mmCIF file with all atom_site columns, C-alpha atoms in Angstrom:
data_model
loop_
_atom_site.group_PDB
_atom_site.id
_atom_site.type_symbol
_atom_site.label_atom_id
_atom_site.label_alt_id
_atom_site.label_comp_id
_atom_site.label_asym_id
_atom_site.label_entity_id
_atom_site.label_seq_id
_atom_site.pdbx_PDB_ins_code
_atom_site.Cartn_x
_atom_site.Cartn_y
_atom_site.Cartn_z
_atom_site.occupancy
_atom_site.B_iso_or_equiv
_atom_site.pdbx_formal_charge
_atom_site.auth_seq_id
_atom_site.auth_comp_id
_atom_site.auth_asym_id
_atom_site.auth_atom_id
_atom_site.pdbx_PDB_model_num
ATOM 1   C CA . MET L 1 1   ? -69.406 -3.410  35.426 1.00 0.00 ? 181 MET L CA 1
ATOM 2   C CA . ASP L 1 2   ? -70.254 -0.980  32.615 1.00 0.00 ? 182 ASP L CA 1
ATOM 3   C CA . ARG L 1 3   ? -68.336 -0.361  29.475 1.00 0.00 ? 183 ARG L CA 1
ATOM 4   C CA . LYS L 1 4   ? -66.451 2.755   30.790 1.00 0.00 ? 184 LYS L CA 1
ATOM 5   C CA . GLN L 1 5   ? -65.486 0.882   34.037 1.00 0.00 ? 185 GLN L CA 1
ATOM 6   C CA . ARG L 1 6   ? -64.345 -2.182  31.961 1.00 0.00 ? 186 ARG L CA 1
ATOM 7   C CA . SER L 1 7   ? -62.239 0.002   29.640 1.00 0.00 ? 187 SER L CA 1
ATOM 8   C CA . GLU L 1 8   ? -60.727 1.804   32.617 1.00 0.00 ? 188 GLU L CA 1
ATOM 9   C CA . LYS L 1 9   ? -59.853 -1.521  34.318 1.00 0.00 ? 189 LYS L CA 1
ATOM 10  C CA . TYR L 1 10  ? -58.157 -2.731  31.078 1.00 0.00 ? 190 TYR L CA 1
ATOM 11  C CA . ASP L 1 11  ? -56.180 0.434   30.565 1.00 0.00 ? 191 ASP L CA 1
ATOM 12  C CA . TRP L 1 12  ? -55.098 0.168   34.298 1.00 0.00 ? 192 TRP L CA 1
ATOM 13  C CA . LEU L 1 13  ? -54.062 -3.403  33.943 1.00 0.00 ? 193 LEU L CA 1
ATOM 14  C CA . SER L 1 14  ? -52.216 -2.703  30.604 1.00 0.00 ? 194 SER L CA 1
ATOM 15  C CA . SER L 1 15  ? -50.398 0.227   32.304 1.00 0.00 ? 195 SER L CA 1
ATOM 16  C CA . LYS L 1 16  ? -49.320 -2.016  35.142 1.00 0.00 ? 196 LYS L CA 1
ATOM 17  C CA . THR L 1 17  ? -47.991 -4.806  32.871 1.00 0.00 ? 197 THR L CA 1
ATOM 18  C CA . GLN L 1 18  ? -45.843 -1.984  30.878 1.00 0.00 ? 198 GLN L CA 1
ATOM 19  C CA . SER L 1 19  ? -44.586 -0.827  34.199 1.00 0.00 ? 199 SER L CA 1
ATOM 20  C CA . ILE L 1 20  ? -43.279 -4.287  35.037 1.00 0.00 ? 200 ILE L CA 1
ATOM 21  C CA . LEU L 1 21  ? -41.968 -5.030  31.471 1.00 0.00 ? 201 LEU L CA 1
ATOM 22  C CA . LYS L 1 22  ? -39.824 -1.968  31.343 1.00 0.00 ? 202 LYS L CA 1
ATOM 23  C CA . HIS L 1 23  ? -37.644 -4.022  33.635 1.00 0.00 ? 203 HIS L CA 1
ATOM 24  C CA . TYR L 1 24  ? -37.306 -6.985  31.505 1.00 0.00 ? 204 TYR L CA 1
ATOM 25  C CA . SER L 1 25  ? -36.476 -7.953  27.857 1.00 0.00 ? 205 SER L CA 1
ATOM 26  C CA . CYS L 1 26  ? -36.831 -10.947 25.753 1.00 0.00 ? 206 CYS L CA 1
ATOM 27  C CA . PRO L 1 27  ? -33.542 -12.994 25.683 1.00 0.00 ? 207 PRO L CA 1
ATOM 28  C CA . GLU L 1 28  ? -31.500 -12.855 22.412 1.00 0.00 ? 208 GLU L CA 1
ATOM 29  C CA . SER L 1 29  ? -31.901 -16.740 22.348 1.00 0.00 ? 209 SER L CA 1
ATOM 30  C CA . CYS L 1 30  ? -35.668 -16.352 22.263 1.00 0.00 ? 210 CYS L CA 1
ATOM 31  C CA . ASN L 1 31  ? -37.088 -18.172 19.159 1.00 0.00 ? 211 ASN L CA 1
ATOM 32  C CA . GLY L 1 32  ? -40.319 -16.019 18.925 1.00 0.00 ? 212 GLY L CA 1
ATOM 33  C CA . SER L 1 33  ? -42.239 -18.919 20.381 1.00 0.00 ? 213 SER L CA 1
ATOM 34  C CA . CYS L 1 34  ? -44.888 -16.533 21.863 1.00 0.00 ? 214 CYS L CA 1
ATOM 35  C CA . CYS L 1 35  ? -45.887 -15.671 18.192 1.00 0.00 ? 215 CYS L CA 1
ATOM 36  C CA . LYS L 1 36  ? -45.724 -19.333 17.238 1.00 0.00 ? 216 LYS L CA 1
ATOM 37  C CA . ASN L 1 37  ? -47.751 -20.741 19.931 1.00 0.00 ? 217 ASN L CA 1
ATOM 38  C CA . HIS L 1 38  ? -50.447 -17.980 20.845 1.00 0.00 ? 218 HIS L CA 1
ATOM 39  C CA . ILE L 1 39  ? -53.132 -16.327 18.611 1.00 0.00 ? 219 ILE L CA 1
ATOM 40  C CA . ILE L 1 40  ? -53.080 -12.747 19.446 1.00 0.00 ? 220 ILE L CA 1
ATOM 41  C CA . ASP L 1 41  ? -56.483 -10.722 18.928 1.00 0.00 ? 221 ASP L CA 1
ATOM 42  C CA . PHE L 1 42  ? -56.563 -7.240  18.067 1.00 0.00 ? 222 PHE L CA 1
ATOM 43  C CA . ASN L 1 43  ? -59.372 -4.788  17.798 1.00 0.00 ? 223 ASN L CA 1
ATOM 44  C CA . ARG L 1 44  ? -60.648 -3.251  14.360 1.00 0.00 ? 224 ARG L CA 1
ATOM 45  C CA . LYS L 1 45  ? -59.238 0.113   15.306 1.00 0.00 ? 225 LYS L CA 1
ATOM 46  C CA . GLU L 1 46  ? -55.962 -1.203  16.293 1.00 0.00 ? 226 GLU L CA 1
ATOM 47  C CA . TYR L 1 47  ? -55.957 -3.344  13.269 1.00 0.00 ? 227 TYR L CA 1
ATOM 48  C CA . GLU L 1 48  ? -56.524 -0.248  10.967 1.00 0.00 ? 228 GLU L CA 1
ATOM 49  C CA . LYS L 1 49  ? -53.749 1.718   12.762 1.00 0.00 ? 229 LYS L CA 1
ATOM 50  C CA . ILE L 1 50  ? -51.261 -1.056  12.250 1.00 0.00 ? 230 ILE L CA 1
ATOM 51  C CA . LEU L 1 51  ? -52.011 -1.140  8.470  1.00 0.00 ? 231 LEU L CA 1
ATOM 52  C CA . LYS L 1 52  ? -51.334 2.501   8.171  1.00 0.00 ? 232 LYS L CA 1
ATOM 53  C CA . ASN L 1 53  ? -48.020 2.303   9.864  1.00 0.00 ? 233 ASN L CA 1
ATOM 54  C CA . ILE L 1 54  ? -46.358 -0.765  8.387  1.00 0.00 ? 234 ILE L CA 1
ATOM 55  C CA . ASP L 1 55  ? -44.608 -1.412  4.905  1.00 0.00 ? 235 ASP L CA 1
ATOM 56  C CA . LYS L 1 56  ? -46.473 -2.478  2.185  1.00 0.00 ? 236 LYS L CA 1
ATOM 57  C CA . GLU L 1 57  ? -45.305 -6.280  2.126  1.00 0.00 ? 237 GLU L CA 1
ATOM 58  C CA . SER L 1 58  ? -46.412 -6.536  5.821  1.00 0.00 ? 238 SER L CA 1
ATOM 59  C CA . VAL L 1 59  ? -49.786 -4.791  5.052  1.00 0.00 ? 239 VAL L CA 1
ATOM 60  C CA . ASN L 1 60  ? -50.381 -7.513  2.256  1.00 0.00 ? 240 ASN L CA 1
ATOM 61  C CA . ILE L 1 61  ? -49.293 -10.294 4.712  1.00 0.00 ? 241 ILE L CA 1
ATOM 62  C CA . LEU L 1 62  ? -51.590 -9.116  7.337  1.00 0.00 ? 242 LEU L CA 1
ATOM 63  C CA . LYS L 1 63  ? -54.643 -8.648  5.211  1.00 0.00 ? 243 LYS L CA 1
ATOM 64  C CA . SER L 1 64  ? -54.388 -11.918 3.508  1.00 0.00 ? 244 SER L CA 1
ATOM 65  C CA . ASN L 1 65  ? -53.933 -13.732 7.076  1.00 0.00 ? 245 ASN L CA 1
ATOM 66  C CA . ALA L 1 66  ? -56.251 -11.734 9.360  1.00 0.00 ? 246 ALA L CA 1
ATOM 67  C CA . VAL L 1 67  ? -59.603 -13.372 10.300 1.00 0.00 ? 247 VAL L CA 1
ATOM 68  C CA . LYS L 1 68  ? -62.538 -12.411 12.491 1.00 0.00 ? 248 LYS L CA 1
ATOM 69  C CA . SER L 1 69  ? -61.700 -13.463 16.147 1.00 0.00 ? 249 SER L CA 1
ATOM 70  C CA . GLU L 1 70  ? -64.039 -15.151 18.595 1.00 0.00 ? 250 GLU L CA 1
ATOM 71  C CA . LEU L 1 71  ? -64.059 -12.098 20.446 1.00 0.00 ? 251 LEU L CA 1
ATOM 72  C CA . GLU L 1 72  ? -66.521 -9.547  19.304 1.00 0.00 ? 252 GLU L CA 1
ATOM 73  C CA . GLY L 1 73  ? -65.026 -6.790  17.006 1.00 0.00 ? 253 GLY L CA 1
ATOM 74  C CA . CYS L 1 74  ? -61.585 -8.319  17.042 1.00 0.00 ? 254 CYS L CA 1
ATOM 75  C CA . TYR L 1 75  ? -59.257 -9.965  14.640 1.00 0.00 ? 255 TYR L CA 1
ATOM 76  C CA . LYS L 1 76  ? -56.467 -12.319 14.706 1.00 0.00 ? 256 LYS L CA 1
ATOM 77  C CA . ALA L 1 77  ? -53.686 -13.107 12.309 1.00 0.00 ? 257 ALA L CA 1
ATOM 78  C CA . ILE L 1 78  ? -52.694 -16.676 11.804 1.00 0.00 ? 258 ILE L CA 1
ATOM 79  C CA . ASN L 1 79  ? -51.172 -18.434 8.922  1.00 0.00 ? 259 ASN L CA 1
ATOM 80  C CA . ALA L 1 80  ? -51.577 -22.143 7.734  1.00 0.00 ? 260 ALA L CA 1
ATOM 81  C CA . ALA L 1 81  ? -48.797 -23.141 10.128 1.00 0.00 ? 261 ALA L CA 1
ATOM 82  C CA . GLY L 1 82  ? -50.790 -21.750 13.141 1.00 0.00 ? 262 GLY L CA 1
ATOM 83  C CA . GLN L 1 83  ? -48.442 -18.950 14.018 1.00 0.00 ? 263 GLN L CA 1
ATOM 84  C CA . CYS L 1 84  ? -48.343 -15.203 13.319 1.00 0.00 ? 264 CYS L CA 1
ATOM 85  C CA . PRO L 1 85  ? -47.596 -14.691 9.701  1.00 0.00 ? 265 PRO L CA 1
ATOM 86  C CA . LEU L 1 86  ? -45.585 -11.444 10.470 1.00 0.00 ? 266 LEU L CA 1
ATOM 87  C CA . LEU L 1 87  ? -42.712 -13.583 11.848 1.00 0.00 ? 267 LEU L CA 1
ATOM 88  C CA . LEU L 1 88  ? -39.482 -13.358 9.717  1.00 0.00 ? 268 LEU L CA 1
ATOM 89  C CA . ASN L 1 89  ? -36.633 -15.605 11.036 1.00 0.00 ? 269 ASN L CA 1
ATOM 90  C CA . SER L 1 90  ? -38.273 -15.773 14.440 1.00 0.00 ? 270 SER L CA 1
ATOM 91  C CA . LYS L 1 91  ? -38.470 -11.978 14.726 1.00 0.00 ? 271 LYS L CA 1
ATOM 92  C CA . CYS L 1 92  ? -41.530 -9.555  14.350 1.00 0.00 ? 272 CYS L CA 1
ATOM 93  C CA . ARG L 1 93  ? -41.765 -7.676  11.039 1.00 0.00 ? 273 ARG L CA 1
ATOM 94  C CA . ILE L 1 94  ? -43.813 -5.105  12.713 1.00 0.00 ? 274 ILE L CA 1
ATOM 95  C CA . TYR L 1 95  ? -42.218 -4.943  16.090 1.00 0.00 ? 275 TYR L CA 1
ATOM 96  C CA . ASN L 1 96  ? -42.634 -1.064  16.533 1.00 0.00 ? 276 ASN L CA 1
ATOM 97  C CA . ASN L 1 97  ? -46.129 -1.219  15.442 1.00 0.00 ? 277 ASN L CA 1
ATOM 98  C CA . ARG L 1 98  ? -47.262 -4.508  17.076 1.00 0.00 ? 278 ARG L CA 1
ATOM 99  C CA . PRO L 1 99  ? -50.424 -4.926  18.731 1.00 0.00 ? 279 PRO L CA 1
ATOM 100 C CA . GLU L 1 100 ? -51.070 -4.063  22.321 1.00 0.00 ? 280 GLU L CA 1
ATOM 101 C CA . ALA L 1 101 ? -51.647 -7.787  23.171 1.00 0.00 ? 281 ALA L CA 1
ATOM 102 C CA . CYS L 1 102 ? -48.030 -8.199  21.823 1.00 0.00 ? 282 CYS L CA 1
ATOM 103 C CA . ARG L 1 103 ? -46.638 -5.385  23.739 1.00 0.00 ? 283 ARG L CA 1
ATOM 104 C CA . ASN L 1 104 ? -48.159 -6.844  26.985 1.00 0.00 ? 284 ASN L CA 1
ATOM 105 C CA . PHE L 1 105 ? -46.957 -10.426 26.357 1.00 0.00 ? 285 PHE L CA 1
ATOM 106 C CA . PRO L 1 106 ? -46.246 -12.666 28.399 1.00 0.00 ? 286 PRO L CA 1
ATOM 107 C CA . PHE L 1 107 ? -49.020 -11.076 30.385 1.00 0.00 ? 287 PHE L CA 1
ATOM 108 C CA . VAL L 1 108 ? -52.440 -11.738 29.041 1.00 0.00 ? 288 VAL L CA 1
ATOM 109 C CA . ILE L 1 109 ? -55.244 -9.522  29.981 1.00 0.00 ? 289 ILE L CA 1
ATOM 110 C CA . TYR L 1 110 ? -58.384 -11.754 29.856 1.00 0.00 ? 290 TYR L CA 1
ATOM 111 C CA . PRO L 1 111 ? -62.076 -11.053 30.344 1.00 0.00 ? 291 PRO L CA 1
ATOM 112 C CA . ASP L 1 112 ? -63.302 -11.794 33.658 1.00 0.00 ? 292 ASP L CA 1
ATOM 113 C CA . ALA L 1 113 ? -67.199 -11.899 34.579 1.00 0.00 ? 293 ALA L CA 1
ATOM 114 C CA . GLU L 1 114 ? -66.812 -10.563 38.026 1.00 0.00 ? 294 GLU L CA 1
ATOM 115 C CA . ALA L 1 115 ? -63.671 -8.170  38.038 1.00 0.00 ? 295 ALA L CA 1
ATOM 116 C CA . GLY L 1 116 ? -64.050 -7.103  34.305 1.00 0.00 ? 296 GLY L CA 1
ATOM 117 C CA . PHE L 1 117 ? -60.540 -8.368  33.511 1.00 0.00 ? 297 PHE L CA 1
ATOM 118 C CA . GLY L 1 118 ? -57.904 -10.500 34.913 1.00 0.00 ? 298 GLY L CA 1
ATOM 119 C CA . LEU L 1 119 ? -54.172 -10.870 34.552 1.00 0.00 ? 299 LEU L CA 1
ATOM 120 C CA . THR L 1 120 ? -52.199 -14.088 33.728 1.00 0.00 ? 300 THR L CA 1
ATOM 121 C CA . LEU L 1 121 ? -48.541 -14.501 33.178 1.00 0.00 ? 301 LEU L CA 1
ATOM 122 C CA . LEU L 1 122 ? -47.749 -17.043 30.570 1.00 0.00 ? 302 LEU L CA 1
ATOM 123 C CA . LEU L 1 123 ? -44.561 -19.034 30.627 1.00 0.00 ? 303 LEU L CA 1
ATOM 124 C CA . CYS L 1 124 ? -41.877 -18.150 28.327 1.00 0.00 ? 304 CYS L CA 1
ATOM 125 C CA . PRO L 1 125 ? -37.979 -17.256 28.853 1.00 0.00 ? 305 PRO L CA 1
ATOM 126 C CA . MET L 1 126 ? -38.737 -13.865 29.992 1.00 0.00 ? 306 MET L CA 1
ATOM 127 C CA . SER L 1 127 ? -41.562 -14.701 32.399 1.00 0.00 ? 307 SER L CA 1
ATOM 128 C CA . VAL L 1 128 ? -39.281 -17.104 34.163 1.00 0.00 ? 308 VAL L CA 1
ATOM 129 C CA . LYS L 1 129 ? -37.317 -14.166 35.483 1.00 0.00 ? 309 LYS L CA 1
ATOM 130 C CA . ILE L 1 130 ? -40.434 -12.318 36.141 1.00 0.00 ? 310 ILE L CA 1
ATOM 131 C CA . ILE L 1 131 ? -41.482 -15.276 38.348 1.00 0.00 ? 311 ILE L CA 1
ATOM 132 C CA . GLN L 1 132 ? -38.009 -15.311 39.994 1.00 0.00 ? 312 GLN L CA 1
ATOM 133 C CA . ASP L 1 133 ? -38.608 -11.530 40.979 1.00 0.00 ? 313 ASP L CA 1
ATOM 134 C CA . TYR L 1 134 ? -42.057 -11.964 41.989 1.00 0.00 ? 314 TYR L CA 1
ATOM 135 C CA . ALA L 1 135 ? -41.066 -14.851 44.337 1.00 0.00 ? 315 ALA L CA 1
ATOM 136 C CA . GLN L 1 136 ? -38.452 -12.570 45.837 1.00 0.00 ? 316 GLN L CA 1
ATOM 137 C CA . TRP L 1 137 ? -41.111 -9.963  46.360 1.00 0.00 ? 317 TRP L CA 1
ATOM 138 C CA . TYR L 1 138 ? -43.367 -12.587 47.912 1.00 0.00 ? 318 TYR L CA 1
ATOM 139 C CA . LYS L 1 139 ? -40.538 -13.499 50.279 1.00 0.00 ? 319 LYS L CA 1
ATOM 140 C CA . SER L 1 140 ? -41.337 -10.747 52.653 1.00 0.00 ? 320 SER L CA 1
ATOM 141 C CA . VAL L 1 141 ? -45.210 -10.913 52.215 1.00 0.00 ? 321 VAL L CA 1
ATOM 142 C CA . ASN L 1 142 ? -46.057 -14.774 52.144 1.00 0.00 ? 322 ASN L CA 1
ATOM 143 C CA . SER L 1 143 ? -43.468 -17.520 52.530 1.00 0.00 ? 323 SER L CA 1
ATOM 144 C CA . THR L 1 144 ? -45.673 -20.260 51.154 1.00 0.00 ? 324 THR L CA 1
ATOM 145 C CA . MET L 1 145 ? -46.067 -18.390 47.869 1.00 0.00 ? 325 MET L CA 1
ATOM 146 C CA . TYR L 1 146 ? -42.455 -17.487 47.730 1.00 0.00 ? 326 TYR L CA 1
ATOM 147 C CA . SER L 1 147 ? -41.696 -21.220 47.936 1.00 0.00 ? 327 SER L CA 1
ATOM 148 C CA . LYS L 1 148 ? -44.385 -22.206 45.204 1.00 0.00 ? 328 LYS L CA 1
ATOM 149 C CA . LEU L 1 149 ? -43.108 -19.652 42.965 1.00 0.00 ? 329 LEU L CA 1
ATOM 150 C CA . SER L 1 150 ? -39.359 -20.292 43.608 1.00 0.00 ? 330 SER L CA 1
ATOM 151 C CA . ALA L 1 151 ? -40.080 -23.930 42.754 1.00 0.00 ? 331 ALA L CA 1
ATOM 152 C CA . VAL L 1 152 ? -41.850 -22.904 39.506 1.00 0.00 ? 332 VAL L CA 1
ATOM 153 C CA . SER L 1 153 ? -39.192 -20.741 38.418 1.00 0.00 ? 333 SER L CA 1
ATOM 154 C CA . GLU L 1 154 ? -36.503 -23.373 39.211 1.00 0.00 ? 334 GLU L CA 1
ATOM 155 C CA . GLN L 1 155 ? -38.602 -26.157 37.186 1.00 0.00 ? 335 GLN L CA 1
ATOM 156 C CA . TYR L 1 156 ? -38.899 -23.990 34.197 1.00 0.00 ? 336 TYR L CA 1
ATOM 157 C CA . LYS L 1 157 ? -35.614 -21.991 34.279 1.00 0.00 ? 337 LYS L CA 1
ATOM 158 C CA . ASN L 1 158 ? -34.333 -23.672 31.100 1.00 0.00 ? 338 ASN L CA 1
ATOM 159 C CA . ILE L 1 159 ? -37.393 -23.184 29.094 1.00 0.00 ? 339 ILE L CA 1
ATOM 160 C CA . ASP L 1 160 ? -37.015 -22.467 25.490 1.00 0.00 ? 340 ASP L CA 1
ATOM 161 C CA . LYS L 1 161 ? -40.574 -22.265 24.379 1.00 0.00 ? 341 LYS L CA 1
ATOM 162 C CA . ASN L 1 162 ? -44.051 -21.592 25.767 1.00 0.00 ? 342 ASN L CA 1
ATOM 163 C CA . SER L 1 163 ? -46.115 -24.130 27.457 1.00 0.00 ? 343 SER L CA 1
ATOM 164 C CA . ASP L 1 164 ? -49.666 -24.068 28.709 1.00 0.00 ? 344 ASP L CA 1
ATOM 165 C CA . PHE L 1 165 ? -48.489 -23.158 32.145 1.00 0.00 ? 345 PHE L CA 1
ATOM 166 C CA . CYS L 1 166 ? -49.464 -19.709 33.620 1.00 0.00 ? 346 CYS L CA 1
ATOM 167 C CA . ILE L 1 167 ? -49.836 -17.912 36.855 1.00 0.00 ? 347 ILE L CA 1
ATOM 168 C CA . GLN L 1 168 ? -52.471 -15.656 37.787 1.00 0.00 ? 348 GLN L CA 1
ATOM 169 C CA . MET L 1 169 ? -51.198 -12.182 38.797 1.00 0.00 ? 349 MET L CA 1
ATOM 170 C CA . LYS L 1 170 ? -53.354 -10.558 41.577 1.00 0.00 ? 350 LYS L CA 1
ATOM 171 C CA . GLU L 1 171 ? -54.058 -7.116  40.713 1.00 0.00 ? 351 GLU L CA 1
ATOM 172 C CA . HIS L 1 172 ? -53.805 -5.903  44.417 1.00 0.00 ? 352 HIS L CA 1
ATOM 173 C CA . ASN L 1 173 ? -50.142 -7.004  44.463 1.00 0.00 ? 353 ASN L CA 1
ATOM 174 C CA . LEU L 1 174 ? -49.093 -5.243  41.119 1.00 0.00 ? 354 LEU L CA 1
ATOM 175 C CA . GLU L 1 175 ? -48.321 -1.751  42.646 1.00 0.00 ? 355 GLU L CA 1
ATOM 176 C CA . SER L 1 176 ? -46.226 -3.342  45.242 1.00 0.00 ? 356 SER L CA 1
ATOM 177 C CA . PHE L 1 177 ? -44.410 -5.539  42.812 1.00 0.00 ? 357 PHE L CA 1
ATOM 178 C CA . ILE L 1 178 ? -43.661 -2.647  40.652 1.00 0.00 ? 358 ILE L CA 1
ATOM 179 C CA . GLU L 1 179 ? -42.244 -0.662  43.729 1.00 0.00 ? 359 GLU L CA 1
ATOM 180 C CA . PHE L 1 180 ? -40.003 -3.601  44.467 1.00 0.00 ? 360 PHE L CA 1
ATOM 181 C CA . LEU L 1 181 ? -38.599 -3.767  41.055 1.00 0.00 ? 361 LEU L CA 1
ATOM 182 C CA . GLU L 1 182 ? -37.757 -0.039  41.084 1.00 0.00 ? 362 GLU L CA 1
ATOM 183 C CA . LYS L 1 183 ? -36.378 -0.127  44.595 1.00 0.00 ? 363 LYS L CA 1
ATOM 184 C CA . GLU L 1 184 ? -34.199 -3.068  43.846 1.00 0.00 ? 364 GLU L CA 1
ATOM 185 C CA . GLY L 1 185 ? -32.951 -1.340  40.771 1.00 0.00 ? 365 GLY L CA 1
ATOM 186 C CA . TYR L 1 186 ? -34.363 -3.899  38.026 1.00 0.00 ? 366 TYR L CA 1
ATOM 187 C CA . TYR L 1 187 ? -34.054 -1.440  35.279 1.00 0.00 ? 367 TYR L CA 1
ATOM 188 C CA . LEU L 1 188 ? -32.776 -2.357  31.900 1.00 0.00 ? 368 LEU L CA 1
ATOM 189 C CA . ALA L 1 189 ? -29.801 -0.512  30.688 1.00 0.00 ? 369 ALA L CA 1
#
């Protein structure tokens, strides 16, 4: 897969995650565990754009905590406590200017040698609801997957933090799942 195809695939997956996420929101009780337990990578262009659009104090925090990532051409922001340094009282200081990886969370778009990119859903309070709805969608498609996803959502329904658990989202299911959400009226008010 060439660079253009990889870029198009990434953009397509990001678009689909946004189409799904518009139906959900983080619960008020969320303690920002995604920012406390996951390291977010962002590319240089995105890093520079963020720096131009945030307040001076946040710029200083980000600059003093950004380090080169293991991913080529990327940075990550992490403080001594191993969490995002831009958290203030478990809320993001730069929420409206946050990196794309944060905008896609709890979905993670990861490099895949064969497909270019894959999509994973990490476990957090919001993703439990997504898993419940994904299970409902699967009910008419595959009863075995419906049962497995229902069991997962039941097991983790009272989760208050992230864990290492995740489920892989099949890209060929995304369009149908989005249509299901729209048909069922899963829009946020």
